[in-house]
XYZ file of N, CA and C in Angstrom:
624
model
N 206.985 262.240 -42.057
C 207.622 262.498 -40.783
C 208.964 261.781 -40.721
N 209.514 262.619 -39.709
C 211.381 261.616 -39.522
C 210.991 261.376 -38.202
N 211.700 259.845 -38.068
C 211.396 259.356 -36.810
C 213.030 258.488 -36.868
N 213.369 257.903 -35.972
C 214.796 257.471 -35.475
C 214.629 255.889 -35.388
N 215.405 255.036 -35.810
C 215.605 253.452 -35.786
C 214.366 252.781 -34.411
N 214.607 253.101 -33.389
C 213.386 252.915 -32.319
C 212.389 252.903 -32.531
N 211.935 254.269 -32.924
C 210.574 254.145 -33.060
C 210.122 253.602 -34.816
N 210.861 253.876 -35.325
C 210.568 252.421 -36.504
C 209.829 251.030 -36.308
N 210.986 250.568 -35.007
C 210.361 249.017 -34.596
C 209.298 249.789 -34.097
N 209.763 250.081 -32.903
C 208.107 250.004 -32.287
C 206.511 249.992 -33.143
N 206.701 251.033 -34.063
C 205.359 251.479 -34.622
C 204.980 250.785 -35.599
N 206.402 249.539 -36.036
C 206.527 248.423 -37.079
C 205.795 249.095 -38.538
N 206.785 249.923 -38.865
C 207.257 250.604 -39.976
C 208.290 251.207 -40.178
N 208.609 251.214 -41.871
C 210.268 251.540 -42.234
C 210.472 252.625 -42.102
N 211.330 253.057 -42.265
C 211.335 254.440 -42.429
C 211.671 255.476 -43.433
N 211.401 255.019 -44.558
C 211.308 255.294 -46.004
C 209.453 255.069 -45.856
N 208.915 254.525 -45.127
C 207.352 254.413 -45.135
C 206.839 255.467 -44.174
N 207.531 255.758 -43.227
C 206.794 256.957 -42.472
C 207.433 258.177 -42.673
N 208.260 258.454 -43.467
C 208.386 259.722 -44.083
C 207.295 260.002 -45.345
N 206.494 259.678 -45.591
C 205.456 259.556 -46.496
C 204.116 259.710 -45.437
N 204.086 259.821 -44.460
C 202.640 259.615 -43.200
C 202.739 260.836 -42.578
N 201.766 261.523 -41.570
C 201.386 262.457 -41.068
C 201.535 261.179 -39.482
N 201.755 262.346 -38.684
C 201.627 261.332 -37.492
C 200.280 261.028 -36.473
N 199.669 261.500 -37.082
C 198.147 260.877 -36.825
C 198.008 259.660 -37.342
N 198.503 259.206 -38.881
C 198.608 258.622 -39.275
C 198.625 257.093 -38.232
N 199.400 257.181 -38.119
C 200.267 255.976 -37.032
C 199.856 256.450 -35.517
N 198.781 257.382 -35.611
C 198.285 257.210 -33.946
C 196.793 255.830 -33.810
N 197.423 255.782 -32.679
C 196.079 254.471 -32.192
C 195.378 255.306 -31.992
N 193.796 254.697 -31.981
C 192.868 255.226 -32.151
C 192.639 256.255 -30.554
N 193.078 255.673 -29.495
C 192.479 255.586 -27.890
C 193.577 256.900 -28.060
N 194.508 257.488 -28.763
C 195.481 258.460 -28.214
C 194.834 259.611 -29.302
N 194.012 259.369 -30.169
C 193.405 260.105 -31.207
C 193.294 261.548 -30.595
N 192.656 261.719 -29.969
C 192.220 262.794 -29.199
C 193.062 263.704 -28.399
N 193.510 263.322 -27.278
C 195.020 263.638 -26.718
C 196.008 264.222 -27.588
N 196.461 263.693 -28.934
C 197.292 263.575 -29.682
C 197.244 264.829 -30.844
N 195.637 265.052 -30.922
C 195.377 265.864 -32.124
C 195.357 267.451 -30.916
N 195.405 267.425 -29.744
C 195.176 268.722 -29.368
C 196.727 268.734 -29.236
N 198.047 267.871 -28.913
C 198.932 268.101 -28.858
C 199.681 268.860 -30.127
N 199.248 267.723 -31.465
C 199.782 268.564 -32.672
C 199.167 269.784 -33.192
N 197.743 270.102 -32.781
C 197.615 271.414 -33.166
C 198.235 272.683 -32.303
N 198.792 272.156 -31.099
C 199.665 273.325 -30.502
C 201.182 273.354 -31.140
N 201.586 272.153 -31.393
C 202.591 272.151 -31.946
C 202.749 273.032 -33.819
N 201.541 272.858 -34.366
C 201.072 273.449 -35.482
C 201.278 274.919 -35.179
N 200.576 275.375 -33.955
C 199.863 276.757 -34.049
C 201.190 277.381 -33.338
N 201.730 276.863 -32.226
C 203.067 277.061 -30.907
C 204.199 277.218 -31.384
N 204.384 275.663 -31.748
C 205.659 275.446 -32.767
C 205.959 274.548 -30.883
N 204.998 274.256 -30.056
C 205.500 274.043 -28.569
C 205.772 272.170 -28.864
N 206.684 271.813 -28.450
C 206.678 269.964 -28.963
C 206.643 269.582 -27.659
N 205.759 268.280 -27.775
C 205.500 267.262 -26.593
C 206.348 265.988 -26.528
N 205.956 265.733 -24.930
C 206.139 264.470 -24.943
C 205.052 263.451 -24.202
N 204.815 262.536 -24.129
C 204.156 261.052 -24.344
C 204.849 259.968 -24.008
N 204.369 259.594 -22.437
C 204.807 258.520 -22.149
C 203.637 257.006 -22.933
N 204.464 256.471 -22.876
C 203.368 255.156 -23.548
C 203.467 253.652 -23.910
N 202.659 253.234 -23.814
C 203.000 251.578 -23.482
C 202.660 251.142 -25.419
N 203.760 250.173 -25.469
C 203.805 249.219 -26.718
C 203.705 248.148 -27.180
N 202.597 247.345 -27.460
C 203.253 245.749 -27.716
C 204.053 245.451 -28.665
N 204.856 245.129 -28.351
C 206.052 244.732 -30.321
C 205.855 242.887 -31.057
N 206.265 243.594 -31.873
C 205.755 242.341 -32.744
C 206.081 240.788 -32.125
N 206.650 241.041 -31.498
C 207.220 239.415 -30.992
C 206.089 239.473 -29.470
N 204.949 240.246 -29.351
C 204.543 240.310 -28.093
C 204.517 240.542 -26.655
N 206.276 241.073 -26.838
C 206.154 241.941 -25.745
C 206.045 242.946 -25.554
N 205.940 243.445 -24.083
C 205.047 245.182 -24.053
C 206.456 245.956 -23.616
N 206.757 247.412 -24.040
C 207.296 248.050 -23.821
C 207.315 249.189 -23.280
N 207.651 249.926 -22.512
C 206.797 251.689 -22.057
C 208.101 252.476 -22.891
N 207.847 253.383 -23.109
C 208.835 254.382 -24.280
C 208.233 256.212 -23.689
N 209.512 256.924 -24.108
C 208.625 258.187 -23.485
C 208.743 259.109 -25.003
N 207.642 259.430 -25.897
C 207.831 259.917 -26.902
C 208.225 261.282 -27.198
N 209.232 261.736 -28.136
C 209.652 263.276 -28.452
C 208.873 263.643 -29.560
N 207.844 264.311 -29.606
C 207.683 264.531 -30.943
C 207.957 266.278 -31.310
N 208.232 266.855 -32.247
C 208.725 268.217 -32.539
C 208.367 268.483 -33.845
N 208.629 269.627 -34.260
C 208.539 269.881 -35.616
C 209.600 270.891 -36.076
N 209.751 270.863 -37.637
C 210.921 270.973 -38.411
C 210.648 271.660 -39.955
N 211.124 272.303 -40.336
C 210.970 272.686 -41.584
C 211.765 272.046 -42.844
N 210.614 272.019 -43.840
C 211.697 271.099 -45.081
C 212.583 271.984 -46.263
N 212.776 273.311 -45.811
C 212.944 273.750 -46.897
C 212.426 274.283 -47.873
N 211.706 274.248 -47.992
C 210.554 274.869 -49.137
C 208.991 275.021 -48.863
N 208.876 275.830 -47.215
C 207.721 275.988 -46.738
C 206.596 274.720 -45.880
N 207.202 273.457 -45.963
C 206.635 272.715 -45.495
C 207.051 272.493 -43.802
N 206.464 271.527 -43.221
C 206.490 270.948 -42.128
C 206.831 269.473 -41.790
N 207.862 268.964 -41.271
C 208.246 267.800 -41.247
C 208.226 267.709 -39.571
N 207.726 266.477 -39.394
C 207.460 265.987 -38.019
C 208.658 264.991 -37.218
N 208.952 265.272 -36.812
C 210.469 264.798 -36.039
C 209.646 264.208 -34.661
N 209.556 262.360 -34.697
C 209.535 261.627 -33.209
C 210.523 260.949 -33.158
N 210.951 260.760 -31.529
C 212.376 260.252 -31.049
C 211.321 259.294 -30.065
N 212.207 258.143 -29.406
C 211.534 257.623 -28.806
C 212.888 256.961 -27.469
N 212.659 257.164 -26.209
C 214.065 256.515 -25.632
C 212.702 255.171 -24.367
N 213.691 254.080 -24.530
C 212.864 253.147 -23.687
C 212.894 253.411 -22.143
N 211.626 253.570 -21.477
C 212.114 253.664 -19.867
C 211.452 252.805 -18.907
N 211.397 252.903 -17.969
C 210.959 251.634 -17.335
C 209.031 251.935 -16.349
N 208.913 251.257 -16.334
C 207.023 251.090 -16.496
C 207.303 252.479 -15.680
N 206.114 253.198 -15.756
C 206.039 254.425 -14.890
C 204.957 253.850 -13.901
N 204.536 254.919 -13.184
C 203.636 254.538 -11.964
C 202.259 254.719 -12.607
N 200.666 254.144 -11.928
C 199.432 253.997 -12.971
C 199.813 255.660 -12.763
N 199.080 256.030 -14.176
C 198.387 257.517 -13.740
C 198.184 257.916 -15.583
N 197.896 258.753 -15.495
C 197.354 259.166 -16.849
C 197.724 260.977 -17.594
N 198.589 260.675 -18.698
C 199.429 262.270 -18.977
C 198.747 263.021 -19.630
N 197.893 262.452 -20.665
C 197.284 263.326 -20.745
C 195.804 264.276 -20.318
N 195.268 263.116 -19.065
C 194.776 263.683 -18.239
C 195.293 264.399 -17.533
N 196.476 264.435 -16.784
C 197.023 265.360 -16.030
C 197.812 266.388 -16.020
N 198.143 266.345 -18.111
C 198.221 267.758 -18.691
C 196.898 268.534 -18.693
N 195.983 268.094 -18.624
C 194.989 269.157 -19.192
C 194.576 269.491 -17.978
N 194.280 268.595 -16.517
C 194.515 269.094 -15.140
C 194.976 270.464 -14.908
N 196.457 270.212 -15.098
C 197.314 270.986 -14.660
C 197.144 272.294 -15.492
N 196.621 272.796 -17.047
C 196.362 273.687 -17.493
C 195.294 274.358 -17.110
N 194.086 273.552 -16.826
C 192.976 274.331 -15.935
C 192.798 274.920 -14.851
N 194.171 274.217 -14.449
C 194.161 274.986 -13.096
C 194.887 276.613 -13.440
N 195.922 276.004 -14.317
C 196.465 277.683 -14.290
C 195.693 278.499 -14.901
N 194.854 277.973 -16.159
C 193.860 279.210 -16.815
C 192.914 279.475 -15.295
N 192.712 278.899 -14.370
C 192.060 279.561 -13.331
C 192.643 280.675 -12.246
N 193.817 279.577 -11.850
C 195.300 281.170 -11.509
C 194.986 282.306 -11.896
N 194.860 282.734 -13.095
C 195.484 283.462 -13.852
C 193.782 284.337 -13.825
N 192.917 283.358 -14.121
C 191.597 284.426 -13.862
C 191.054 284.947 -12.755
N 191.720 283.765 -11.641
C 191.029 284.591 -10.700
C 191.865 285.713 -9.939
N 193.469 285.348 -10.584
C 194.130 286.876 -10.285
C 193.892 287.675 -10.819
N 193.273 287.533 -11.623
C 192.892 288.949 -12.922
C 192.155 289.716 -12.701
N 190.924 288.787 -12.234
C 189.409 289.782 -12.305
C 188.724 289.007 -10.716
N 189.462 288.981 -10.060
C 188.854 288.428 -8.877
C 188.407 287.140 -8.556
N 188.762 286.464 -7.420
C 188.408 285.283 -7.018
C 186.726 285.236 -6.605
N 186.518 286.028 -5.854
C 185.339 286.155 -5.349
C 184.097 286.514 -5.911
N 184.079 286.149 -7.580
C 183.686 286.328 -8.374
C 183.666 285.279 -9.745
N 184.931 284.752 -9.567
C 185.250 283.771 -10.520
C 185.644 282.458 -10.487
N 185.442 282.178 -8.824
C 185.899 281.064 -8.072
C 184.811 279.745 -8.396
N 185.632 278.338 -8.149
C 184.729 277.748 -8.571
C 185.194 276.859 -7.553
N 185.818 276.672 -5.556
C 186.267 276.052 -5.177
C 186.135 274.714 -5.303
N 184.722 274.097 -5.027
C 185.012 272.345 -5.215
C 185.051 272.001 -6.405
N 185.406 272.596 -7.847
C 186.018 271.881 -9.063
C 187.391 271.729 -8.809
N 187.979 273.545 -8.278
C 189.128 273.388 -8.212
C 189.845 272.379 -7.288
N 189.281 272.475 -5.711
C 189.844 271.369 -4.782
C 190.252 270.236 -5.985
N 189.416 269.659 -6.430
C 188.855 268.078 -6.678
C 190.060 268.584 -7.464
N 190.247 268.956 -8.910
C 191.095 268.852 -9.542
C 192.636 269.227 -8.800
N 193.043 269.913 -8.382
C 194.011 269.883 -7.698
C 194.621 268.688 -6.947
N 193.550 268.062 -6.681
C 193.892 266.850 -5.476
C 194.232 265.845 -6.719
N 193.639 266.146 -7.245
C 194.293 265.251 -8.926
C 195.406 265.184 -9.676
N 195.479 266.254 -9.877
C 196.673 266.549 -9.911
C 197.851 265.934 -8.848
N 197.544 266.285 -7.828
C 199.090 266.084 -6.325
C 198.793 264.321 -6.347
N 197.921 263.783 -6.587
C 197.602 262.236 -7.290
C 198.309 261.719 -7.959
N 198.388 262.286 -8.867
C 198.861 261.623 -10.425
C 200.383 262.375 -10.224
N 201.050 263.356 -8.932
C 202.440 263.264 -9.071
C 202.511 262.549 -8.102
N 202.016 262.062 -7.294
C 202.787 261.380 -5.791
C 202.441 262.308 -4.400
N 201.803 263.504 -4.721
C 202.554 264.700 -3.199
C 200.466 264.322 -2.438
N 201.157 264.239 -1.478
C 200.336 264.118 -0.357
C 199.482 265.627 -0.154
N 198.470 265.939 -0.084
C 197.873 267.206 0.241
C 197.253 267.213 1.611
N 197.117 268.634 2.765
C 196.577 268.082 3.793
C 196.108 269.180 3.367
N 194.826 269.375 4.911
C 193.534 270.106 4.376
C 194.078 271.458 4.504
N 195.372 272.431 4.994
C 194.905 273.689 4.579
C 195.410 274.294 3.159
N 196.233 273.205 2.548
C 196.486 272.871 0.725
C 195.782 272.765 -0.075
N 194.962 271.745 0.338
C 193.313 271.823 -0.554
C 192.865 272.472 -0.099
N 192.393 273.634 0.884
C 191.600 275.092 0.703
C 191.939 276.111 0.023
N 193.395 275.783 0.052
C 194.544 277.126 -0.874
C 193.883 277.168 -2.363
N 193.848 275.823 -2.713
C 193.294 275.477 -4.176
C 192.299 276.128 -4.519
N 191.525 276.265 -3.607
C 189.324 276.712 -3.429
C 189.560 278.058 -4.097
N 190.447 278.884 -4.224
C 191.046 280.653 -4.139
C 189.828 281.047 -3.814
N 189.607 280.926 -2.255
C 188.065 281.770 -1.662
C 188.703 281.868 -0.194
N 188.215 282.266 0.694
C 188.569 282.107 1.849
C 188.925 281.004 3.004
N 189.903 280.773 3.827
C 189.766 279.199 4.464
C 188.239 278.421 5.115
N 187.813 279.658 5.273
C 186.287 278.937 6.140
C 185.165 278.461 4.898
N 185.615 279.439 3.767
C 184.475 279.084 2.159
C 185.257 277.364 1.758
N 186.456 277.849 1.738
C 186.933 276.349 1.250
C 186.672 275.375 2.256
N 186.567 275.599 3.345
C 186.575 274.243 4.346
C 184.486 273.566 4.359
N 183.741 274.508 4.104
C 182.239 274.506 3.807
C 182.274 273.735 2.794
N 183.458 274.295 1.677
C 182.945 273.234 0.134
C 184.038 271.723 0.657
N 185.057 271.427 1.663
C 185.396 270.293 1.588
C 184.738 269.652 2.017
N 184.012 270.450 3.292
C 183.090 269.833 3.949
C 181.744 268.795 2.982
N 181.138 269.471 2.337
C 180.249 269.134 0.577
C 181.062 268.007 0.091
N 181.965 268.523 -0.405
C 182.704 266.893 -1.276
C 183.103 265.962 -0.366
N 183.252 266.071 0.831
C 183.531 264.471 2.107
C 181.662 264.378 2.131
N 180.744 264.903 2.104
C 179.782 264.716 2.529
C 178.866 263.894 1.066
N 179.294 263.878 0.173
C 178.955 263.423 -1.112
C 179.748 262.414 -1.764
N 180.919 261.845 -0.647
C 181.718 260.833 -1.000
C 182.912 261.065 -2.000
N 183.071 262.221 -2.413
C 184.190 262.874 -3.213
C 185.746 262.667 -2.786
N 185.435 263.004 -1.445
C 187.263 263.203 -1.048
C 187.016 263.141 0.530
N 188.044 262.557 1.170
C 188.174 261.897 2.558
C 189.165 262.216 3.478
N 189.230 262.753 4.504
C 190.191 262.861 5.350
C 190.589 262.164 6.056
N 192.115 261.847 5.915
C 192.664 260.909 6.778
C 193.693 261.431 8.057
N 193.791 261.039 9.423
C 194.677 261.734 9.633
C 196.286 261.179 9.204
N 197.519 262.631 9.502
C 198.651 262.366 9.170
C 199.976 260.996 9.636
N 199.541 260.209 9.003
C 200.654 258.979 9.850
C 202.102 259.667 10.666
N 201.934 260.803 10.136
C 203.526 261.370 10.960
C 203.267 262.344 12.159
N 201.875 263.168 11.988
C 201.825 263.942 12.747
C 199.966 263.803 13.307
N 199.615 263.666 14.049
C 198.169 262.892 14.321
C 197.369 264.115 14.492
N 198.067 265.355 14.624
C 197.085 266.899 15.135
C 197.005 267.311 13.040
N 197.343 266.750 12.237
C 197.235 267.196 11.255
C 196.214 266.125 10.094
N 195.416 266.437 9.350
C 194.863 265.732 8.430
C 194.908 265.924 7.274
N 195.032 264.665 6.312
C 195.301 264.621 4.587
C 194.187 264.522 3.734
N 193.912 264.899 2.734
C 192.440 264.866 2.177
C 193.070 263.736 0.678
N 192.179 263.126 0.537
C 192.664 262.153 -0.512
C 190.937 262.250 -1.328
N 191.129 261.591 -2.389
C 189.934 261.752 -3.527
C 189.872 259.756 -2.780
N 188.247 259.955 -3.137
C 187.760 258.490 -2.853
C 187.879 257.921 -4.492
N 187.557 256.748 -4.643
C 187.288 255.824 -5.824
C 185.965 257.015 -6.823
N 184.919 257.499 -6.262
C 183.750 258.315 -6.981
C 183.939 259.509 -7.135
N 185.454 260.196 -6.401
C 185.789 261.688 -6.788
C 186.904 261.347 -7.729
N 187.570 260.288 -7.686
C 188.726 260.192 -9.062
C 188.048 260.035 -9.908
N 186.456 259.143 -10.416
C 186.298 259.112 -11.316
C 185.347 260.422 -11.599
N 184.912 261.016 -10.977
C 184.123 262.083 -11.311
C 185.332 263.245 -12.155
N 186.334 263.533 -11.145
C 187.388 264.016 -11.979
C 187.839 263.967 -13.713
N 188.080 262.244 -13.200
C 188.293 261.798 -14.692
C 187.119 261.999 -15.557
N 185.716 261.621 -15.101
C 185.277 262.032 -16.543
C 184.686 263.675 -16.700
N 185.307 264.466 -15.774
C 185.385 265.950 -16.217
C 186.199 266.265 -16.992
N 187.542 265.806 -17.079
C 188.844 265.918 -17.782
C 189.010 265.477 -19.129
N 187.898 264.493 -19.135
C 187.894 263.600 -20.614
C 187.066 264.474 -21.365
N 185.764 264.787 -20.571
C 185.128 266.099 -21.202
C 185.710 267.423 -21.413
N 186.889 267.778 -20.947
C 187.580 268.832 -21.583
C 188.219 268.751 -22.696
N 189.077 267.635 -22.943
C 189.694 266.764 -23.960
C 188.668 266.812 -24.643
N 187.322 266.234 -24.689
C 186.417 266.184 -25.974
C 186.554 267.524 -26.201
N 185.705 268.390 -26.008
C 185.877 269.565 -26.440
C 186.900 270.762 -26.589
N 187.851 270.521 -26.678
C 188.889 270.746 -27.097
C 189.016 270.059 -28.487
N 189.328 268.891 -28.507
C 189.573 268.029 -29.880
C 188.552 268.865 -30.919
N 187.244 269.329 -30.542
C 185.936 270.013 -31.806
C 186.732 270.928 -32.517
């Protein structure tokens, strides 16, 4: 792989040494997964990612970096892996490649339940929950007739299933600090993690 003076240090190798490596190679173990569904799209797509991510460097301090990785041809039928790396400053908690694979499930659901019917293919309180995960992990506030939009069923079907996930400790309504006739639905501490480990289970199976 070609990688640029930066990410040299960081990954504390030369770069006469990682042109000789695959970039799995030099993945940590915890990004293993994430990482291998990224390069097999990049394999199969030719589509290149990016990867925000935290570093310790050799002298012990931590760094956040947002990674380019792409791919390239060598000339004679092969594949050469091109990462860039530019330093940026801590991002907010949240998790990318959970909230890439979020954000794809939701559209492979878009897309099915415009296809062949909602009312048939709907799965509202996965979708709520994930959606609200999503508007999470960017910052955007959702109020409740946003998270019913998500449900793709009717407002009174979606408001029955929010009703279910506030009633099971999933997700909570608060009212609007700006406007008091309006209410925000937020995921509790047991619907983020229920989320999360739905998402990690997509990631597993995906990686098979």
């Amino acid at each position: 792989m070609e990688a640029d003076p930066l990410f040299s240090e960081i990954v504390q190798r030369d770069l006469p040494e990682l042109r000789q490596l695959d970039i799995l190679e030099i993945t940590h173990q915890e990004d293993r997964i994430p990482n291998t569904i990224h390069i097999d799209n990049l394999r199969q797509h030719a589509h290149p990612f990016v990867i925000v991510k935290r570093y310790v460097l050799a002298d012990g301090s931590i760094t956040w970096v947002r990674n380019h990785v792409s791919s390239t041809t060598n000339g004679i039928g092969g594949t050469v892996w091109v990462a860039t790396v530019e330093a940026i400053d801590a991002p907010p908690a949240g998790d990318p490649a959970l909230l890439d694979i979020a954000q794809r499930v939701l559209k492979w659901r878009d897309v099915r339940c415009g296809s062949f019917g909602a009312q048939v293919f709907s799965e509202p309180a996965s979708d709520i929950l994930i959606d609200l995960f999503v508007s999470e992990q960017k910052g955007r506030d959702v109020c409740v007739s946003s998270a019913c939009l998500a449900g793709h069923v009717p407002p009174t079907t979606a408001l029955r299933h929010l009703t279910i996930l506030e009633e099971k400790g999933l997700v909570l309504r608060v009212p609007d600090p700006f406007d008091k006739r309006r209410f925000m639905v937020e995921l509790t501490d047991q619907g983020r993690a229920t989320v999360r480990a739905m998402l990690e289970a997509f990631l597993r199976s995906e990686a098979r």
